[in-house]
Coordinates of C-alpha atoms in Angstrom, one line a residue:
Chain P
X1 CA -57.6 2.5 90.4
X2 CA -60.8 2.8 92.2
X3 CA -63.3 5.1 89.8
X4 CA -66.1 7.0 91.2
X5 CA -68.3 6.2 93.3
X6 CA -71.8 7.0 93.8
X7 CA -74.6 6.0 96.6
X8 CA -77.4 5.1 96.9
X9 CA -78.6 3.5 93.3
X10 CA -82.0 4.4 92.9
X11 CA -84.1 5.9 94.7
X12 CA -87.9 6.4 95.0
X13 CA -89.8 9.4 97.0
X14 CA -93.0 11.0 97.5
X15 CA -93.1 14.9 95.7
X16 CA -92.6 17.1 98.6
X17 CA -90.2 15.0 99.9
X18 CA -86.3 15.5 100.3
X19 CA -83.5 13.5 98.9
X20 CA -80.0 13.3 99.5
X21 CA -76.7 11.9 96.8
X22 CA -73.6 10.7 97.8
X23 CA -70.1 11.2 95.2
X24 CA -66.9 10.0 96.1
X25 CA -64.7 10.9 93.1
X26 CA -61.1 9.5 92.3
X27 CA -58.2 9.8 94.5
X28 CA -56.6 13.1 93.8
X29 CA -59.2 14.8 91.3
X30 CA -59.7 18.5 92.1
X31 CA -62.7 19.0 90.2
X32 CA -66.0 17.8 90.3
X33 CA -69.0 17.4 88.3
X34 CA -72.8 16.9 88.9
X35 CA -75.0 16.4 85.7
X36 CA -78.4 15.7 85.7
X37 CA -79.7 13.6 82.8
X38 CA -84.0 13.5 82.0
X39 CA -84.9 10.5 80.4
X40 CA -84.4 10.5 76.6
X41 CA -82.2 13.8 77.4
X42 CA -78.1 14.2 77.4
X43 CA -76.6 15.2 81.1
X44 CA -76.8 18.8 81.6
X45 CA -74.7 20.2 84.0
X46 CA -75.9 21.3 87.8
X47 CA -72.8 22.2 89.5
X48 CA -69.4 22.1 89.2
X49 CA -66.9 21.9 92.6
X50 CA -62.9 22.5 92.3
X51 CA -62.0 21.5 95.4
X52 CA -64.0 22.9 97.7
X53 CA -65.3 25.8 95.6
X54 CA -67.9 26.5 93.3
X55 CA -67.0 27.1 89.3
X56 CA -70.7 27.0 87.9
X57 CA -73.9 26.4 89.4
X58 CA -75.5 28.6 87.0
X59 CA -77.7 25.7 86.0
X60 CA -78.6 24.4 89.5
X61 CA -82.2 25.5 90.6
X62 CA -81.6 27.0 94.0
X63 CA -84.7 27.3 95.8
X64 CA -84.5 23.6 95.7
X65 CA -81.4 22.1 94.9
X66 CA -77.9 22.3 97.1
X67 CA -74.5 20.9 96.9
X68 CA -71.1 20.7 99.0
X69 CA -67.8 19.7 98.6
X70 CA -66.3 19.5 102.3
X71 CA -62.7 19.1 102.4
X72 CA -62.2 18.9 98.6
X73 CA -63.3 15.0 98.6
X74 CA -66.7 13.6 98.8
X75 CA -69.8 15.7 97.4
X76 CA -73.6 15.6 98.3
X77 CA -76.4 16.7 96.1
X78 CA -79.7 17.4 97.7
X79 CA -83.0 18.5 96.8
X80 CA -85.8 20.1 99.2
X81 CA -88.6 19.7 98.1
X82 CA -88.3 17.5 95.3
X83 CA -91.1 18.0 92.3
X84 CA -92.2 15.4 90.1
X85 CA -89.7 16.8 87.1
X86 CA -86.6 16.3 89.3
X87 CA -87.4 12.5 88.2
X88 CA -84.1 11.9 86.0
X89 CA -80.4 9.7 86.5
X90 CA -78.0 12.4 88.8
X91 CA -74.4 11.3 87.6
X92 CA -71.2 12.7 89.3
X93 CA -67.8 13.1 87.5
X94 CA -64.4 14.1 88.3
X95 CA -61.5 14.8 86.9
X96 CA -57.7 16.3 87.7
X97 CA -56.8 19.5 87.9
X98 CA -53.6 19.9 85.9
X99 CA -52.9 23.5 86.7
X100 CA -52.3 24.3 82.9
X101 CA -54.2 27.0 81.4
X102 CA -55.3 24.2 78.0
X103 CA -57.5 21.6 78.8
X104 CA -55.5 18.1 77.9
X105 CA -56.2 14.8 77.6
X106 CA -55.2 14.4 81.6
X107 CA -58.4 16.5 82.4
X108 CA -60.4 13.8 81.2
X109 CA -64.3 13.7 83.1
X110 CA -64.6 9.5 84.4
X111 CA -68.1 9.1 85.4
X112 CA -70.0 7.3 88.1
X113 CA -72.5 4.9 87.8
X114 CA -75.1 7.3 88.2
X115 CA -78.2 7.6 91.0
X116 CA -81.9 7.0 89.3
X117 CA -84.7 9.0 91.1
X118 CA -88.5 8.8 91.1
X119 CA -90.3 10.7 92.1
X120 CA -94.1 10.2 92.6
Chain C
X1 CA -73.6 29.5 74.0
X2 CA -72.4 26.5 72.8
X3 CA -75.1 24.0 71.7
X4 CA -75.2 20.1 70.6
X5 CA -77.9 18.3 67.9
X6 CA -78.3 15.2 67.0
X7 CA -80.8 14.2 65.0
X8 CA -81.0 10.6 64.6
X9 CA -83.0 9.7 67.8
X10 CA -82.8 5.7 67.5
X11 CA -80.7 3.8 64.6
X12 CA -80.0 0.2 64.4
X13 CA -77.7 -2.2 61.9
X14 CA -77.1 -5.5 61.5
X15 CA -73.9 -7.1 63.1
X16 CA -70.8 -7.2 61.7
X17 CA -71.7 -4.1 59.2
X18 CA -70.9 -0.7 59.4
X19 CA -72.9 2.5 61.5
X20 CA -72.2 6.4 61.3
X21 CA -74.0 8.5 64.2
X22 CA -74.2 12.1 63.0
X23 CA -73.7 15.3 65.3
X24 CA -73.7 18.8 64.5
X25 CA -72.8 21.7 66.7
X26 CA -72.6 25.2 67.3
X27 CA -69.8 27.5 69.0
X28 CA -68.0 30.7 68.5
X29 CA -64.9 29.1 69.7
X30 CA -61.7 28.0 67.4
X31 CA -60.5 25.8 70.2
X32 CA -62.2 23.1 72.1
X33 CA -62.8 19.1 72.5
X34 CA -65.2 16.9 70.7
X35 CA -66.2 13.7 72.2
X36 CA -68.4 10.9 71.8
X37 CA -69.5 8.8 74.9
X38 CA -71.7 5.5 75.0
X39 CA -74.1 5.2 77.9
X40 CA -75.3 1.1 78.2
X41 CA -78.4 0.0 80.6
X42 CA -76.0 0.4 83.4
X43 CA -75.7 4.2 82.9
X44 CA -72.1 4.4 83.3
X45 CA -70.9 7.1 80.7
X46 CA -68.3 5.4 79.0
X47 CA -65.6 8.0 76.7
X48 CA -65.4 6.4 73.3
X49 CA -63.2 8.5 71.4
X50 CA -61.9 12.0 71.5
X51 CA -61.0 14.9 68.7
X52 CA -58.7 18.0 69.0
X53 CA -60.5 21.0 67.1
X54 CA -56.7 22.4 66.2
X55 CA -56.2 18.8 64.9
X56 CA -56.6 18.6 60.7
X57 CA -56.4 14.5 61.2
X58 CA -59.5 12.8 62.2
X59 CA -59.2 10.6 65.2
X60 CA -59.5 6.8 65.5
X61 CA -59.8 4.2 68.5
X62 CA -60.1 0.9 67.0
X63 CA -63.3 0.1 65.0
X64 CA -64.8 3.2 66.2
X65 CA -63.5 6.8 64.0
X66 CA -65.0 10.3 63.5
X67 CA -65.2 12.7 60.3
X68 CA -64.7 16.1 61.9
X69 CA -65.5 18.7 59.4
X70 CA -64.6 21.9 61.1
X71 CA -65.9 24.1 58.9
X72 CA -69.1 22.7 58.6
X73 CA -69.5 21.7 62.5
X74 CA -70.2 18.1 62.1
X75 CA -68.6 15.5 63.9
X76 CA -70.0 11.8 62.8
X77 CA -68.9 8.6 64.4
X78 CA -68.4 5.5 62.5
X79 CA -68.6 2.0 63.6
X80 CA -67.3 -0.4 62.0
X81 CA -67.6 -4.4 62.1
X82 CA -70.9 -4.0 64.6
X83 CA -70.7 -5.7 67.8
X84 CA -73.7 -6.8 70.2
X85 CA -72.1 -5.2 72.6
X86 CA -71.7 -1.5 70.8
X87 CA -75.8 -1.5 71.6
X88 CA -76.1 1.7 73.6
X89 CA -77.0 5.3 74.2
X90 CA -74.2 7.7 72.0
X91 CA -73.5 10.8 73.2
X92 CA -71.9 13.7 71.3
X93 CA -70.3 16.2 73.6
X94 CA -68.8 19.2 73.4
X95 CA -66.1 21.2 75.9
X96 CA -64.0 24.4 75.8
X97 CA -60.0 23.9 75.5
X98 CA -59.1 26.3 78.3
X99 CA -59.1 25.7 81.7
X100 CA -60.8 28.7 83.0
X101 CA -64.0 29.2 84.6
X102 CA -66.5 26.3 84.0
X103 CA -65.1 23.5 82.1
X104 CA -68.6 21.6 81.4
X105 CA -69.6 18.9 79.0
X106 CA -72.2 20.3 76.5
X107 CA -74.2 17.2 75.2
X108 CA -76.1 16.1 72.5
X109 CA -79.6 14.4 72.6
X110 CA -78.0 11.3 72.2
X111 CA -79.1 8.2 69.8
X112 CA -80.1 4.8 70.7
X113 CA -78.0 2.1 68.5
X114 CA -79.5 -1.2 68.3
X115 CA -77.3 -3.9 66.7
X116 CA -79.4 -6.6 65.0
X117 CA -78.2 -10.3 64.7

């Protein structure tokens, strides 16, 4: 099974600049997860998509951060204009959506390699 | 809010001995998921082992178990027989046992565990 998948790797920019994340989570996960992670910080959570809806952004900073989930699949993350403390690793997760009201082992969050991004 | 510390910001052991990472946290819930989670160089977040709150019987995966005080709101993990490759980021994590509304991972500060030879 294919986990999840995330594009590019790192990434360098100018301040000011814009910047755009790709997630492609597992085949068949409903929900999905972006966490940003400062250096020498644990991920903190930005946004969280089930299908195509949003649970919780109430961490995202929205005069400069979006996100979209179209079609309940892939995910992009952007940021316009990006400021030097937006420097930090962006990692997406997924996991299934088991209808049940308890959280089980089956709502497990896999993780993607992550994105690293500078900026100067 | 729920809230995750740890406060041992590096540690290190010598191979083949034995390594507890501490974790407290805080919550007003009587039902959620604890977790630890190692993060290498590559930054892939990597679940190590899992505990049930409503479960009395600490949880094991290997070389690698937890002491879950409930009461007390510590979670440690323990690592036994040290391997090379156990050097990594840990994470201590926290999440809710329901299902509804935001179903986040609340982490720790993590602690960097170097393995000497």
């Amino acid at each position: 099974e294919a986990g999840v998948a995330q594009s590019p790797r790192y990434k360098i920019i100018e301040k000011r600049q814009s910047v755009a994340f790709w997630c492609n989570p597992i085949s068949g996960h409903a929900t999905l997860y972006w966490y940003q992670q400062i250096l020498g910080q644990g991920p903190k959570l930005l946004i969280q998509f089930q299908n195509n809806g949003v649970v919780d952004d109430s961490q995202l900073p929205k005069d400069r951060f979006s996100a979209e989930r179209l079609k309940g699949v892939d995910s992009t993350l952007k940021i316009q204009p990006a400021k030097l403390e937006d420097s930090a690793v962006y990692l997406c997760a997924s996991s299934l959506e088991s209808g049940l009201a308890r959280v089980t082992v089956h709502n497990e969050q896999f993780f993607g390699p992550g994105t690293r991004l500078t900026v100067l | 809010a729920q809230t995750v510390t740890q406060s041992q910001p590096e540690m290190s052991v010598q191979e083949a001995e034995t390594v507890t990472l501490s974790c407290t946290y805080d919550t007003s819930e009587s039902d959620y998921y604890l977790f630890w989670y190692k993060q290498p160089p590559s930054r892939q977040m990597i679940l190590v082992i899992r505990q049930e709150a409503y479960k009395q019987q600490n949880a094991t995966e290997n070389r690698f178990s937890v002491n879950f005080q409930k009461a007390a709101k510590s979670f440690s993990l323990k690592i036994s027989d040290s391997q090379l490759g156990d050097a990594a980021m840990y994470f201590c994590a926290y999440r809710s046992a329901w299902n509804q509304g935001a179903q986040k991972l609340v982490f720790g500060q993590g602690t960097r565990l170097t393995i000497n030879p």
